[in-house]
mmCIF file of C-alpha atoms in Angstrom:
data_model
loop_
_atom_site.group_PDB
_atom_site.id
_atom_site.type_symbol
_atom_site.label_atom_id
_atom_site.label_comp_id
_atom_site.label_asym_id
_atom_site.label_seq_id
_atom_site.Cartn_x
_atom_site.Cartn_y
_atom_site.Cartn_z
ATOM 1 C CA UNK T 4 0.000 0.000 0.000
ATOM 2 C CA UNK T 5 1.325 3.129 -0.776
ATOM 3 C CA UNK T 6 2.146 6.040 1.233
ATOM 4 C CA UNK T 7 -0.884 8.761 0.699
ATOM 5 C CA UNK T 8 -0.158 12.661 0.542
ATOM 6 C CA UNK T 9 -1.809 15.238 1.910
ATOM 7 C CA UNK T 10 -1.475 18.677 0.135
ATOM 8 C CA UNK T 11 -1.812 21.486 2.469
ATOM 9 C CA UNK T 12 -2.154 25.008 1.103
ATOM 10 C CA UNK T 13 1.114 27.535 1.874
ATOM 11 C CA UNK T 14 -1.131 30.137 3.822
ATOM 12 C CA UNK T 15 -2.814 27.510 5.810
ATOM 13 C CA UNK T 16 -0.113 25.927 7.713
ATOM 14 C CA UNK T 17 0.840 27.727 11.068
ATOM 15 C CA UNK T 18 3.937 29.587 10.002
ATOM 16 C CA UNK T 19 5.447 31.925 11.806
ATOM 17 C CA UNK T 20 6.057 34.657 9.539
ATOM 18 C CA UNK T 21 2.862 34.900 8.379
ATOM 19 C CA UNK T 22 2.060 38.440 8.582
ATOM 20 C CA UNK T 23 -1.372 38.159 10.066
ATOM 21 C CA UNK T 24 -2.145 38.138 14.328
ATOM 22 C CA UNK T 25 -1.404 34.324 14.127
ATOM 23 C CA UNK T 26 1.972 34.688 13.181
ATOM 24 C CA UNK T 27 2.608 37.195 15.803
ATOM 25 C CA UNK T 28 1.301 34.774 18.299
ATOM 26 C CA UNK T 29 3.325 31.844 17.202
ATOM 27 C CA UNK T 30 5.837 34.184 17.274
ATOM 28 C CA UNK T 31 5.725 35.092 20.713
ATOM 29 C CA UNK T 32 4.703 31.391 21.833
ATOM 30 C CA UNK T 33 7.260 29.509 20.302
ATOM 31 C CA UNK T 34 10.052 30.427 22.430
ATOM 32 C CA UNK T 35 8.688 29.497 25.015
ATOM 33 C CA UNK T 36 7.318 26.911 23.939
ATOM 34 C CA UNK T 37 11.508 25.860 23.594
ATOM 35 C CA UNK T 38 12.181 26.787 26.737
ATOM 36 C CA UNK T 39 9.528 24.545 27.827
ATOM 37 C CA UNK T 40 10.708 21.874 26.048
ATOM 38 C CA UNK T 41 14.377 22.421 26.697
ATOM 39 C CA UNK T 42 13.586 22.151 30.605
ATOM 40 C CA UNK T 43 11.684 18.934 30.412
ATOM 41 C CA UNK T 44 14.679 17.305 28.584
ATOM 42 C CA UNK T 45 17.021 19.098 31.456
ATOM 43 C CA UNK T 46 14.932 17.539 33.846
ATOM 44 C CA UNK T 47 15.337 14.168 32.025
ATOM 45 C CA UNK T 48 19.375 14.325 32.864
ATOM 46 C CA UNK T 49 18.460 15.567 36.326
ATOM 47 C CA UNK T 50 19.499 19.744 35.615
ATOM 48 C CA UNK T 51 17.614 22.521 36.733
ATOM 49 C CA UNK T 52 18.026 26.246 35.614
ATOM 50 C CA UNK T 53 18.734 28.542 37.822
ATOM 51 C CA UNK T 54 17.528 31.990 37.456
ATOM 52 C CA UNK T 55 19.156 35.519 38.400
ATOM 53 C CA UNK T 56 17.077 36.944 41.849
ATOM 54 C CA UNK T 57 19.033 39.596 43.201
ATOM 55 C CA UNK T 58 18.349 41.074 47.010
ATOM 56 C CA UNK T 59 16.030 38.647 47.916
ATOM 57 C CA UNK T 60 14.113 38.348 45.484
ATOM 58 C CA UNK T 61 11.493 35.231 45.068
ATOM 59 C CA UNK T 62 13.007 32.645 42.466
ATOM 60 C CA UNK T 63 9.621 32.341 40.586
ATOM 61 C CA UNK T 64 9.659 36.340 40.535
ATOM 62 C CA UNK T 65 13.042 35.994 38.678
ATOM 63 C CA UNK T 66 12.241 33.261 36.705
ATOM 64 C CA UNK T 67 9.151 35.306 35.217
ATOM 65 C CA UNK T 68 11.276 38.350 34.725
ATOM 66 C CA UNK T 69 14.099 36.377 32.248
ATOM 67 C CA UNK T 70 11.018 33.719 30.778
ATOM 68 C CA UNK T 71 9.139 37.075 29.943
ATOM 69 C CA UNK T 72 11.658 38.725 27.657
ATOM 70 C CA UNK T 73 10.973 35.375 25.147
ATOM 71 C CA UNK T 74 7.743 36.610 24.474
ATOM 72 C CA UNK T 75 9.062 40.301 23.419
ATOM 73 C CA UNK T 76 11.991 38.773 21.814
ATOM 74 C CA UNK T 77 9.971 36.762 19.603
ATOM 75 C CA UNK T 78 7.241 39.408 18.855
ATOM 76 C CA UNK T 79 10.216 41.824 17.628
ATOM 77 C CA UNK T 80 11.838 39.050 15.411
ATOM 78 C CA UNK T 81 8.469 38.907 13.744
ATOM 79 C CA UNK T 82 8.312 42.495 13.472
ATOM 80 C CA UNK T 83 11.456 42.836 11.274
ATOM 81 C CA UNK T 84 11.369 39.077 9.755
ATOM 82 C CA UNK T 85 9.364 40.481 6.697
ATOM 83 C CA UNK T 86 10.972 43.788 5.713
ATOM 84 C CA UNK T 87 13.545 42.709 3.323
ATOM 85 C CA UNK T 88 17.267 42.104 3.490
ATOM 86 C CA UNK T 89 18.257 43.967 6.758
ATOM 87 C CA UNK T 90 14.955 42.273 8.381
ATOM 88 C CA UNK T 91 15.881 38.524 7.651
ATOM 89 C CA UNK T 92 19.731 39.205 9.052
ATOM 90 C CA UNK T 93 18.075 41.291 12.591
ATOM 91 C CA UNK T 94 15.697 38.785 12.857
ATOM 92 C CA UNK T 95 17.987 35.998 12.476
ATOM 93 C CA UNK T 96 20.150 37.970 15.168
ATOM 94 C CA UNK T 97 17.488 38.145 17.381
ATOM 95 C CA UNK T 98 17.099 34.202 17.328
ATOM 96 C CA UNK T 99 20.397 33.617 18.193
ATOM 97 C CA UNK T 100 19.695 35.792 21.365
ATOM 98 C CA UNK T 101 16.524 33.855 21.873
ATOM 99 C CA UNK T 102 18.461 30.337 21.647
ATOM 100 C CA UNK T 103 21.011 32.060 24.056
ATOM 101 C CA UNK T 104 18.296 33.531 26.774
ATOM 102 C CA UNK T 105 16.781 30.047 26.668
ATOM 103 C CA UNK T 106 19.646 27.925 27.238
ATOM 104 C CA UNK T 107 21.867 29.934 29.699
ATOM 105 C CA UNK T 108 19.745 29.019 32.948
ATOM 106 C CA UNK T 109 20.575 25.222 31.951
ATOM 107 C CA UNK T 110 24.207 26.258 31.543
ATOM 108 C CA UNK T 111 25.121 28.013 34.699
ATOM 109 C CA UNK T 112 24.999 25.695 37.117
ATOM 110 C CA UNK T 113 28.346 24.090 37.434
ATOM 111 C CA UNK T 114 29.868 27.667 36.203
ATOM 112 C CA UNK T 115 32.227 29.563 38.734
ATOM 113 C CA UNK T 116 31.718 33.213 39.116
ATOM 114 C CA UNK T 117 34.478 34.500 36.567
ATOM 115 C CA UNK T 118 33.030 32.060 34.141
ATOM 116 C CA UNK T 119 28.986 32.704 35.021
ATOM 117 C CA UNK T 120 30.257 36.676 34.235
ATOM 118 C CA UNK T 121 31.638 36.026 30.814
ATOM 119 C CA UNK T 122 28.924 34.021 29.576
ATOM 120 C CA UNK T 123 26.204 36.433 30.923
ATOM 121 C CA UNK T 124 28.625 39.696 29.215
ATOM 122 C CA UNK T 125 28.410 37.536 26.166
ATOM 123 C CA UNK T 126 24.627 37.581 25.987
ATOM 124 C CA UNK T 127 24.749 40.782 26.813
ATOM 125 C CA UNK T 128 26.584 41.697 23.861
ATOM 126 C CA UNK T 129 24.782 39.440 21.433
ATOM 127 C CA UNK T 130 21.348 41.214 22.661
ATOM 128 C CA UNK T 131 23.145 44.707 22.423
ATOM 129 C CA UNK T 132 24.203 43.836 18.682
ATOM 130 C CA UNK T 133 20.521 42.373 17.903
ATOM 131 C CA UNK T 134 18.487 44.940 19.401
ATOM 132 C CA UNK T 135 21.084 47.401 17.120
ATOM 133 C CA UNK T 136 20.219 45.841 14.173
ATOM 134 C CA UNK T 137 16.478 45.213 15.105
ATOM 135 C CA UNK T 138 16.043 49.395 15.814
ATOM 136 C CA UNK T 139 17.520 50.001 11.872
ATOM 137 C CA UNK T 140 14.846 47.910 10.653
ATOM 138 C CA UNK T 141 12.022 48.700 13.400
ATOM 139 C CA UNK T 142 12.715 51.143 16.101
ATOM 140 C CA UNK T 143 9.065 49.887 17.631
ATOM 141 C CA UNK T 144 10.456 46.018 17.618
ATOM 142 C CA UNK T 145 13.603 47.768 19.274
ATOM 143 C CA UNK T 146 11.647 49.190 22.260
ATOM 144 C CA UNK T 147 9.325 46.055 22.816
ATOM 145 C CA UNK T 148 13.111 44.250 23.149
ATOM 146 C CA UNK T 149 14.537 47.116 25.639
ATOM 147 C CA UNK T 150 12.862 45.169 28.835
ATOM 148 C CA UNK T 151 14.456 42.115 28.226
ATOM 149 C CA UNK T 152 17.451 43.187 27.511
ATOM 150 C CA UNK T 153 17.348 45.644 31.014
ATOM 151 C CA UNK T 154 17.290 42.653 33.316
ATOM 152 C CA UNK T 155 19.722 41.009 30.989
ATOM 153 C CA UNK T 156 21.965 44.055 31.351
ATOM 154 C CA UNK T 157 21.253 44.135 35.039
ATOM 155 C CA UNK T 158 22.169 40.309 35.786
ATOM 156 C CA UNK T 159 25.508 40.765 33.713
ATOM 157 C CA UNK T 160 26.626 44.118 35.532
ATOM 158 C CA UNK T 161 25.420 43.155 38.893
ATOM 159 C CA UNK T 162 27.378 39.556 38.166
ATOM 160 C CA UNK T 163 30.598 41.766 36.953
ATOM 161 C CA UNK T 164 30.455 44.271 39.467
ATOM 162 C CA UNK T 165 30.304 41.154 42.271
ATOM 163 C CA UNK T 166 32.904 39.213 40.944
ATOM 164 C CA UNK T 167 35.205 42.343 40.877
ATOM 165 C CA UNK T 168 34.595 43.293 44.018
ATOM 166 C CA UNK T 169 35.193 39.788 45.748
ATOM 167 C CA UNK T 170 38.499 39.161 43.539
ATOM 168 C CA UNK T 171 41.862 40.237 43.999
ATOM 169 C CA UNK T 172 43.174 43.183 43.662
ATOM 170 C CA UNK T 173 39.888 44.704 44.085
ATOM 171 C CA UNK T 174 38.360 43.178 46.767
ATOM 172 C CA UNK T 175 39.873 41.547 50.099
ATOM 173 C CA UNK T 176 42.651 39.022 50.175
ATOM 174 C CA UNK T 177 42.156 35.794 51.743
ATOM 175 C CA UNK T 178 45.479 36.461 54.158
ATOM 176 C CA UNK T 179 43.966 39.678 55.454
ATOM 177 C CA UNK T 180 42.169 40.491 58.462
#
């Protein structure tokens, strides 16, 4: 018996770029919709992320604060995905910064602080280069990225400032008193 196939029209499909409200809510769902995915296979190897929740701060507070940049992220990638040349290279920027806010809570956990720093200043700098190249293409899709990357910016500086001031020569020596 042969195999039977099923034609499905190109505008019917769920695609993400469509340029209709659909394809701004796939948009916005899909990354999370990774990260979802991406924790239940962590939690298949036994890994949890861990989240950034500075002065006290609730973990599930935290976790809401980085999960909820996804969203925006992937609403300003569809933003910019149609319009042309510069659009298809910011938007493919601004997945790579998705990719990289969704696995870097798996990643830091057996990180030491010099280590947790750099990795969290890279992202940093990936999401400062993407959001540049989003805000030539659509300063709107620019803004709706500016949140997320403000507690990204936050975590890395607050991580760099930390490990500076803990570290020699900055900070206190182990031999003194």
């Amino acid at each position: 018996m042969a195999a039977k196939t099923i034609a499905i029209p190109y505008g019917s499909a769920p695609y993400v770029d469509r340029s209709d409200v659909l394809g701004l809510v796939l948009s916005a769902a899909l990354p999370l919709a990774l990260f979802i995915l991406a924790h239940g296979m962590a939690h298949l190897v036994g890994t949890r992320p861990m989240f950034f929740a500075p002065f006290g701060m609730p973990a599930a507070i935290a976790a809401g604060l980085h999960l909820g940049a996804l969203p925006l992220f992937g609403a300003a990638r569809w933003m910019v995905a149609g319009r042309g040349r510069a659009g298809r290279v910011a938007g493919r920027w601004v997945v790579g910064l998705m990719a990289g806010t969704i696995a870097f809570p798996f990643l830091v956990a057996p990180l030491d602080s010099l280590a947790l720093s750099a990795v969290a200043m890279a992202l940093l700098i990936v999401g400062l280069a993407a959001i540049a190249r989003v805000s030539k293409v659509s300063p709107r899709a620019a803004l709706l990225m500016a949140p997320g990357l403000a507690w990204m910016g936050f975590s890395a500086l607050m991580g760099l400032s930390f490990l500076s001031g803990w570290s020699p020569p900055f900070g206190p020596t182990n031999n003194q008193n």
